[in-house]
């Protein structure tokens, strides 16, 4: 059994494992030899080296996953890859599922439209076209909504900074609808939260989240388009991240001083400059390795979405030599060299991005211990401790502990609104038990 455990570990669900294909093929050949119909000699292998069927199925699944990831990356690299011979109906279904998870179906449609001779299954072509069309229609209304918001806020003296998906959609993508996303992130000065909230309410927005003063640095607002009955969401940030450690790295004032206009979006639209945007993109990916996010209403962990790597590729490719130097210097000042190195190296592995060796060389050179990168790669208990330490003053630290252990009652009743027992003390006990179990499972995994 130990032999097969070691073999199985060689073919995990990582699209970058170079020998996964060969390992799975080896397992298949061995299975044929040990199968009762194909085997010529029952004793040609010892019993402990015969392939457990469940492990063979898992390895086949790993091979399928690797094939899909490689096909997606090759297509986004515009290499005109043929549809694989082993791409049966199950492979097609899995391809559609994974391309939706990665947020690249609109990009695939953009590629397919330029390659009419591409012999891909009709259902994939139709699915990508449908998603691209839906995203383009959503984009039109979302842009209208955003300009209403930006115009109103600028009129009262508040200049939001757009960052992440929408900022990149209108800055580095050929067309904004190609950057699939479900909301827009805006950063405003902390002391303007109440004024922004009032302005959004006058535009017909309703607040979805519960604002907290220490742990959370954002809340969400929703607006329903009367023409399509479609919901549009704004994530309003007064800190760049829901982490005391990370939010202390980038202030509104810093991003505002370097912000660039987004004329493709509107006259009052401002976005983080490319250097800051690239560092933030690498940090954002690292955050989601341990922070939940939703894709099609499914909660997930992980920093492997191809749309995030595509962001990093487009951002890095637009940097001038002097901006690449600024990128390294900014990553070093913020203690994010390791995080940025991981982001650009993972991007290069997937999209063969041209990255001068001086950049990873500078990011990987020995230096002081990086608090932020250590935070992002550390276990949950360490991140909580670091956030607690980064909270300045007794009031903020006590507020941090209170919000961590006892979130607002409105939040608790909303989170457990379907619970049979809605007694508030019991809801806090339930949350504590669920959190403990989740922590133990994460340690086991």
Coordinates of C-alpha atoms in Angstrom, one line a residue:
X1 CA 0.0 0.0 0.0
X2 CA 2.8 2.4 0.8
X3 CA 4.1 2.0 -2.8
X4 CA 0.7 3.3 -4.2
X5 CA 0.5 6.0 -1.7
X6 CA 3.8 7.4 -3.0
X7 CA 2.7 6.9 -6.6
X8 CA -0.6 8.7 -5.9
X9 CA 1.2 11.7 -4.3
X10 CA 3.0 12.2 -7.6
X11 CA -0.2 13.1 -9.5
X12 CA -2.1 15.6 -7.4
X13 CA -4.5 18.1 -8.9
X14 CA -1.9 20.6 -9.8
X15 CA -1.7 21.6 -13.5
X16 CA 2.0 22.4 -13.1
X17 CA 3.2 18.9 -12.0
X18 CA 5.2 17.8 -15.1
X19 CA 5.1 14.1 -14.5
X20 CA 1.4 13.7 -13.6
X21 CA 0.5 12.5 -17.1
X22 CA 3.3 9.9 -17.2
X23 CA 2.5 8.7 -13.7
X24 CA -1.2 8.3 -14.5
X25 CA -0.3 6.4 -17.7
X26 CA 2.0 4.2 -15.7
X27 CA -0.9 3.4 -13.3
X28 CA -3.1 2.6 -16.2
X29 CA -0.6 0.2 -17.7
X30 CA -0.1 -1.5 -14.4
X31 CA -3.9 -1.7 -13.9
X32 CA -4.1 -3.5 -17.3
X33 CA -1.5 -5.9 -16.2
X34 CA -3.2 -6.6 -13.0
X35 CA -6.7 -6.7 -14.4
X36 CA -8.1 -10.2 -14.5
X37 CA -8.9 -10.2 -18.3
X38 CA -5.7 -8.6 -19.5
X39 CA -3.2 -10.2 -17.0
X40 CA -1.2 -13.2 -18.4
X41 CA 0.2 -14.1 -15.0
X42 CA -1.7 -13.7 -11.7
X43 CA 1.6 -13.6 -9.9
X44 CA 3.5 -11.1 -12.1
X45 CA 3.1 -8.4 -9.4
X46 CA 2.9 -8.8 -5.6
X47 CA -0.5 -8.1 -4.2
X48 CA 0.6 -4.9 -2.4
X49 CA 1.6 -3.4 -5.8
X50 CA -1.8 -4.0 -7.4
X51 CA -3.6 -0.8 -8.1
X52 CA -6.6 0.0 -5.8
X53 CA -9.5 0.8 -8.1
X54 CA -10.5 4.0 -6.2
X55 CA -6.9 5.3 -6.4
X56 CA -6.8 4.7 -10.1
X57 CA -10.1 6.6 -10.5
X58 CA -8.7 9.5 -8.5
X59 CA -5.5 9.6 -10.6
X60 CA -7.6 9.6 -13.8
X61 CA -9.5 12.5 -12.3
X62 CA -6.2 14.3 -11.7
X63 CA -5.2 13.7 -15.4
X64 CA -8.5 15.2 -16.6
X65 CA -8.1 18.2 -14.4
X66 CA -4.5 18.7 -15.6
X67 CA -5.7 18.4 -19.2
X68 CA -8.4 21.1 -18.7
X69 CA -6.0 23.5 -16.9
X70 CA -3.4 23.1 -19.6
X71 CA -6.0 23.5 -22.4
X72 CA -7.3 26.7 -20.8
X73 CA -3.9 28.2 -20.3
X74 CA -2.8 27.3 -23.9
X75 CA -5.9 28.9 -25.3
X76 CA -5.4 32.1 -23.2
X77 CA -1.8 32.1 -24.5
X78 CA -3.4 32.1 -28.0
X79 CA -1.6 29.0 -29.1
X80 CA -4.6 27.6 -31.0
X81 CA -4.6 24.2 -29.2
X82 CA -6.7 21.4 -30.8
X83 CA -9.5 19.7 -28.8
X84 CA -7.9 16.7 -27.1
X85 CA -8.8 13.2 -28.5
X86 CA -9.8 12.1 -25.0
X87 CA -12.2 15.0 -24.6
X88 CA -15.5 13.0 -24.1
X89 CA -18.8 14.4 -22.8
X90 CA -17.6 14.2 -19.2
X91 CA -14.5 16.1 -20.1
X92 CA -16.7 18.7 -21.9
X93 CA -18.9 19.1 -18.8
X94 CA -15.9 19.4 -16.5
X95 CA -14.3 22.0 -18.9
X96 CA -17.4 24.2 -18.8
X97 CA -17.5 23.9 -15.0
X98 CA -13.8 24.8 -14.6
X99 CA -13.8 27.6 -17.1
X100 CA -16.7 29.2 -15.3
X101 CA -14.8 28.8 -12.0
X102 CA -11.8 30.4 -13.5
X103 CA -13.9 33.4 -14.8
X104 CA -12.5 33.1 -18.3
X105 CA -15.5 32.1 -20.5
X106 CA -15.8 35.6 -21.9
X107 CA -12.1 35.6 -22.8
X108 CA -12.5 32.1 -24.4
X109 CA -15.3 33.5 -26.5
X110 CA -13.1 36.4 -27.6
X111 CA -10.5 33.9 -28.7
X112 CA -12.9 31.6 -30.4
X113 CA -14.4 34.5 -32.4
X114 CA -10.9 35.1 -33.9
X115 CA -10.5 31.4 -34.8
X116 CA -13.5 30.2 -36.7
X117 CA -11.7 27.1 -37.7
X118 CA -11.3 25.9 -34.1
X119 CA -12.8 22.4 -33.9
X120 CA -14.2 22.7 -30.3
X121 CA -17.5 21.1 -29.3
X122 CA -20.5 23.2 -30.1
X123 CA -21.8 23.2 -26.6
X124 CA -18.6 24.9 -25.3
X125 CA -18.7 27.5 -28.1
X126 CA -22.3 28.2 -27.3
X127 CA -21.7 28.4 -23.5
X128 CA -18.8 30.8 -23.9
X129 CA -20.8 33.0 -26.3
X130 CA -23.8 33.0 -23.9
X131 CA -21.6 34.0 -21.0
X132 CA -19.9 36.7 -23.0
X133 CA -23.2 38.1 -24.2
X134 CA -24.7 38.1 -20.7
X135 CA -21.6 39.8 -19.3
X136 CA -21.7 42.5 -22.0
X137 CA -25.3 43.2 -21.2
X138 CA -24.5 43.4 -17.5
X139 CA -21.6 45.6 -18.2
X140 CA -23.7 48.2 -20.0
X141 CA -26.0 48.6 -17.0
X142 CA -23.2 48.3 -14.5
X143 CA -21.3 51.2 -16.2
X144 CA -24.4 53.3 -16.1
X145 CA -24.8 52.6 -12.4
X146 CA -21.2 53.3 -11.6
X147 CA -21.2 56.7 -13.3
X148 CA -24.3 57.7 -11.4
X149 CA -22.5 56.7 -8.1
X150 CA -19.2 58.4 -9.1
X151 CA -20.9 61.6 -10.2
X152 CA -22.9 61.8 -7.0
X153 CA -19.9 61.2 -4.8
X154 CA -17.7 63.7 -6.6
X155 CA -20.4 66.3 -6.3
X156 CA -20.2 66.1 -2.5
X157 CA -16.4 66.2 -2.6
X158 CA -15.5 62.5 -2.3
X159 CA -13.3 60.9 -5.0
X160 CA -13.4 57.1 -4.7
X161 CA -10.5 55.0 -6.0
X162 CA -11.5 51.9 -8.0
X163 CA -9.3 48.8 -7.6
X164 CA -9.3 45.1 -8.5
X165 CA -11.8 43.8 -11.1
X166 CA -13.6 46.8 -12.5
X167 CA -10.6 49.1 -12.4
X168 CA -8.6 46.5 -14.4
X169 CA -11.6 45.9 -16.8
X170 CA -11.5 49.5 -17.9
X171 CA -7.8 49.9 -17.8
X172 CA -5.9 46.9 -19.1
X173 CA -8.5 44.6 -20.9
X174 CA -9.4 45.0 -24.6
X175 CA -13.1 45.3 -23.5
X176 CA -14.4 45.7 -20.0
X177 CA -16.9 42.8 -20.2
X178 CA -14.0 40.4 -20.8
X179 CA -13.0 40.8 -17.1
X180 CA -15.7 38.7 -15.5
X181 CA -16.7 39.8 -12.0
X182 CA -19.8 40.2 -9.9
X183 CA -19.2 43.6 -8.2
X184 CA -17.1 46.7 -8.1
X185 CA -14.6 47.7 -5.3
X186 CA -14.4 51.3 -4.3
X187 CA -12.0 52.8 -1.7
X188 CA -13.0 56.0 0.1
X189 CA -11.6 57.9 3.1
X190 CA -12.5 56.4 6.4
X191 CA -14.1 59.5 7.7
X192 CA -16.5 59.8 4.7
X193 CA -18.4 56.5 5.3
X194 CA -21.6 58.0 6.6
X195 CA -21.7 60.6 3.8
X196 CA -21.1 57.9 1.2
X197 CA -23.8 55.7 2.8
X198 CA -26.3 58.5 2.7
X199 CA -25.5 59.3 -1.0
X200 CA -25.9 55.7 -2.0
X201 CA -29.2 55.4 -0.2
X202 CA -30.5 58.4 -2.2
X203 CA -29.6 56.5 -5.4
X204 CA -31.7 53.5 -4.3
X205 CA -28.9 51.3 -2.9
X206 CA -29.5 49.2 0.2
X207 CA -26.8 48.0 2.5
X208 CA -26.2 44.3 2.5
X209 CA -23.5 43.9 5.1
X210 CA -23.0 44.9 8.8
X211 CA -20.3 47.5 9.3
X212 CA -17.7 46.8 12.0
X213 CA -15.1 49.3 13.1
X214 CA -12.1 47.1 13.6
X215 CA -12.2 43.7 11.9
X216 CA -14.1 44.6 8.7
X217 CA -12.9 47.4 6.4
X218 CA -15.8 47.2 4.0
X219 CA -19.5 46.8 3.5
X220 CA -21.6 45.9 0.5
X221 CA -24.5 47.8 -1.2
X222 CA -26.9 46.5 -3.8
X223 CA -28.9 48.3 -6.5
X224 CA -31.6 46.6 -8.6
X225 CA -31.9 47.7 -12.1
X226 CA -35.5 48.5 -12.8
X227 CA -35.2 47.7 -16.5
X228 CA -33.7 44.2 -16.1
X229 CA -34.5 43.4 -12.5
X230 CA -30.8 42.6 -12.2
X231 CA -28.9 43.2 -9.0
X232 CA -25.6 45.2 -9.1
X233 CA -23.3 45.2 -6.1
X234 CA -20.8 47.7 -4.8
X235 CA -18.1 46.7 -2.2
X236 CA -17.4 49.9 -0.3
X237 CA -14.0 49.9 1.4
X238 CA -12.6 52.4 3.8
X239 CA -9.6 50.1 4.3
X240 CA -7.9 48.1 1.5
X241 CA -8.4 44.8 3.2
X242 CA -10.3 43.1 6.1
X243 CA -7.0 42.7 7.9
X244 CA -5.4 45.1 10.3
X245 CA -2.0 44.1 9.1
X246 CA -2.7 44.4 5.4
X247 CA -4.9 47.5 5.7
X248 CA -2.1 49.4 7.3
X249 CA 0.0 48.9 4.2
X250 CA -2.0 51.0 1.8
X251 CA -3.9 54.1 2.7
X252 CA -6.5 56.0 0.7
X253 CA -4.2 59.0 0.6
X254 CA -1.3 56.9 -0.9
X255 CA -3.5 55.4 -3.7
X256 CA -5.1 58.8 -4.4
X257 CA -1.8 60.5 -4.8
X258 CA -0.8 58.0 -7.6
X259 CA -4.3 57.4 -9.0
X260 CA -4.9 57.5 -12.8
X261 CA -8.1 58.5 -14.6
X262 CA -10.3 55.8 -16.3
X263 CA -11.8 57.7 -19.3
X264 CA -13.2 54.4 -20.7
X265 CA -15.4 54.2 -17.6
X266 CA -16.3 57.8 -17.0
X267 CA -15.1 61.4 -16.4
X268 CA -15.0 61.0 -12.6
X269 CA -13.5 57.5 -12.5
X270 CA -10.1 57.0 -10.8
X271 CA -8.1 53.8 -10.5
X272 CA -5.0 52.7 -8.7
X273 CA -1.9 53.2 -10.8
X274 CA -0.4 50.1 -12.5
X275 CA 2.4 49.6 -10.0
X276 CA 0.1 49.7 -7.0
X277 CA -2.5 47.7 -8.9
X278 CA 0.0 44.9 -9.6
X279 CA 1.1 44.6 -5.9
X280 CA -2.5 44.6 -4.9
X281 CA -3.3 41.9 -7.4
X282 CA -0.6 39.7 -6.0
X283 CA -1.7 40.4 -2.5
X284 CA -5.4 39.8 -3.3
X285 CA -4.6 36.4 -4.8
X286 CA -2.6 35.4 -1.6
X287 CA -5.5 36.6 0.6
X288 CA -7.9 34.2 -1.1
X289 CA -5.8 31.2 -0.3
X290 CA -7.4 31.4 3.1
X291 CA -10.3 33.7 2.7
X292 CA -13.7 32.7 1.3
X293 CA -14.9 34.1 -2.0
X294 CA -18.0 33.2 -4.0
X295 CA -18.1 32.0 -7.6
X296 CA -21.7 31.5 -8.9
X297 CA -22.9 31.5 -5.3
X298 CA -20.5 28.7 -4.3
X299 CA -18.1 29.5 -1.5
X300 CA -14.5 28.6 -2.3
X301 CA -11.0 29.0 -1.0
X302 CA -7.9 29.2 -3.2
X303 CA -5.6 31.6 -5.1
X304 CA -5.5 29.7 -8.4
X305 CA -8.2 31.4 -10.5
X306 CA -6.9 32.0 -14.0
X307 CA -8.6 35.4 -14.2
X308 CA -6.4 36.6 -11.4
X309 CA -3.3 35.4 -13.1
X310 CA -4.5 37.0 -16.3
X311 CA -4.8 40.3 -14.4
X312 CA -1.3 40.0 -13.2
X313 CA 0.0 39.2 -16.7
X314 CA -1.8 42.2 -18.3
X315 CA -0.6 44.5 -15.5
X316 CA 3.0 43.3 -15.6
X317 CA 3.1 43.4 -19.4
X318 CA 2.2 47.1 -19.5
X319 CA 4.9 48.2 -17.1
X320 CA 7.9 50.2 -18.4
X321 CA 11.4 49.3 -17.2
X322 CA 11.2 52.1 -14.7
X323 CA 7.8 50.9 -13.4
X324 CA 9.1 47.4 -13.0
X325 CA 11.8 48.8 -10.7
X326 CA 9.1 50.7 -8.8
X327 CA 7.1 47.5 -8.5
X328 CA 10.1 45.8 -6.8
X329 CA 10.7 48.7 -4.6
X330 CA 7.1 49.0 -3.6
X331 CA 6.9 45.3 -2.8
X332 CA 10.0 45.6 -0.7
X333 CA 8.7 48.6 1.3
X334 CA 5.4 46.8 2.0
X335 CA 7.0 43.5 3.0
X336 CA 5.4 41.7 0.1
X337 CA 8.4 40.6 -2.0
X338 CA 7.7 36.9 -1.4
X339 CA 4.0 37.4 -2.2
X340 CA 4.7 39.3 -5.4
X341 CA 7.4 36.8 -6.4
X342 CA 4.9 33.9 -6.0
X343 CA 2.3 35.8 -8.0
X344 CA 4.4 36.6 -11.0
X345 CA 6.2 33.2 -11.1
X346 CA 2.8 31.4 -10.9
X347 CA 1.6 33.7 -13.7
X348 CA 4.6 33.0 -15.9
X349 CA 4.2 29.3 -15.4
X350 CA 0.7 29.4 -16.7
X351 CA 0.9 32.1 -19.4
X352 CA 4.6 32.2 -20.3
X353 CA 4.7 35.8 -19.4
X354 CA 7.9 37.6 -20.4
X355 CA 9.5 38.6 -17.1
X356 CA 13.1 40.0 -17.1
X357 CA 15.1 37.8 -14.7
X358 CA 16.2 41.0 -12.8
X359 CA 12.6 41.2 -11.4
X360 CA 12.4 37.8 -9.7
X361 CA 16.0 38.1 -8.8
X362 CA 15.4 41.3 -6.9
X363 CA 12.3 39.9 -5.3
X364 CA 14.0 36.8 -4.1
X365 CA 17.2 38.3 -2.7
X366 CA 17.8 37.9 1.0
X367 CA 16.4 40.7 3.2
X368 CA 14.6 41.5 6.4
X369 CA 11.8 39.3 7.6
X370 CA 8.6 40.3 5.8
X371 CA 5.7 40.8 8.2
X372 CA 3.0 41.0 5.4
X373 CA 4.2 38.0 3.4
X374 CA 4.6 36.0 6.6
X375 CA 1.1 37.0 7.6
X376 CA -0.3 35.8 4.3
X377 CA 1.5 32.4 4.4
X378 CA 0.8 31.8 8.1
X379 CA -1.8 29.7 9.9
X380 CA -5.1 31.2 11.0
X381 CA -4.2 31.6 14.6
X382 CA -1.1 33.5 13.6
X383 CA -3.0 35.9 11.4
X384 CA -5.5 36.6 14.2
X385 CA -2.6 37.3 16.6
X386 CA -0.9 39.6 14.1
X387 CA -4.1 41.5 13.3
X388 CA -4.7 41.9 17.1
X389 CA -1.1 43.3 17.5
X390 CA -1.5 45.6 14.5
X391 CA -4.7 47.2 16.0
X392 CA -3.4 50.4 17.5
X393 CA -4.4 51.4 21.0
X394 CA -6.4 49.7 23.8
X395 CA -9.7 50.7 22.4
X396 CA -9.0 49.2 18.9
X397 CA -7.6 46.0 20.4
X398 CA -10.6 45.5 22.7
X399 CA -12.9 46.3 19.8
X400 CA -11.1 43.7 17.7
X401 CA -11.6 41.0 20.3
X402 CA -15.3 42.0 20.8
X403 CA -16.0 41.9 17.1
X404 CA -14.1 38.6 16.7
X405 CA -15.9 36.8 19.5
X406 CA -19.3 38.6 19.5
X407 CA -20.3 40.1 16.1
X408 CA -23.2 42.5 16.0
X409 CA -26.6 40.9 16.8
X410 CA -28.0 42.0 13.4
X411 CA -25.2 40.1 11.7
X412 CA -25.8 37.0 13.8
X413 CA -29.6 36.9 13.2
X414 CA -29.0 37.4 9.5
X415 CA -26.3 34.7 9.3
X416 CA -28.5 32.2 11.2
X417 CA -31.9 33.4 10.0
X418 CA -32.9 29.8 9.1
X419 CA -31.9 28.4 12.5
X420 CA -34.7 26.8 14.5
X421 CA -33.5 28.4 17.7
X422 CA -32.9 32.1 17.3
X423 CA -32.0 32.9 20.9
X424 CA -28.9 35.2 20.6
X425 CA -26.7 33.5 23.3
X426 CA -27.2 30.1 21.6
X427 CA -26.3 31.6 18.2
X428 CA -23.0 32.8 19.6
X429 CA -22.3 29.3 21.1
X430 CA -23.2 27.7 17.8
X431 CA -20.8 30.1 15.9
X432 CA -18.0 29.3 18.4
X433 CA -18.5 25.5 18.0
X434 CA -18.6 25.8 14.2
X435 CA -15.5 27.9 14.2
X436 CA -13.7 25.4 16.4
X437 CA -14.6 22.5 14.2
X438 CA -13.6 24.4 11.1
X439 CA -10.2 25.3 12.7
X440 CA -9.5 21.7 13.6
X441 CA -10.4 20.5 10.1
X442 CA -8.1 23.1 8.5
X443 CA -5.3 21.9 10.8
X444 CA -5.9 18.3 9.8
X445 CA -5.9 19.2 6.1

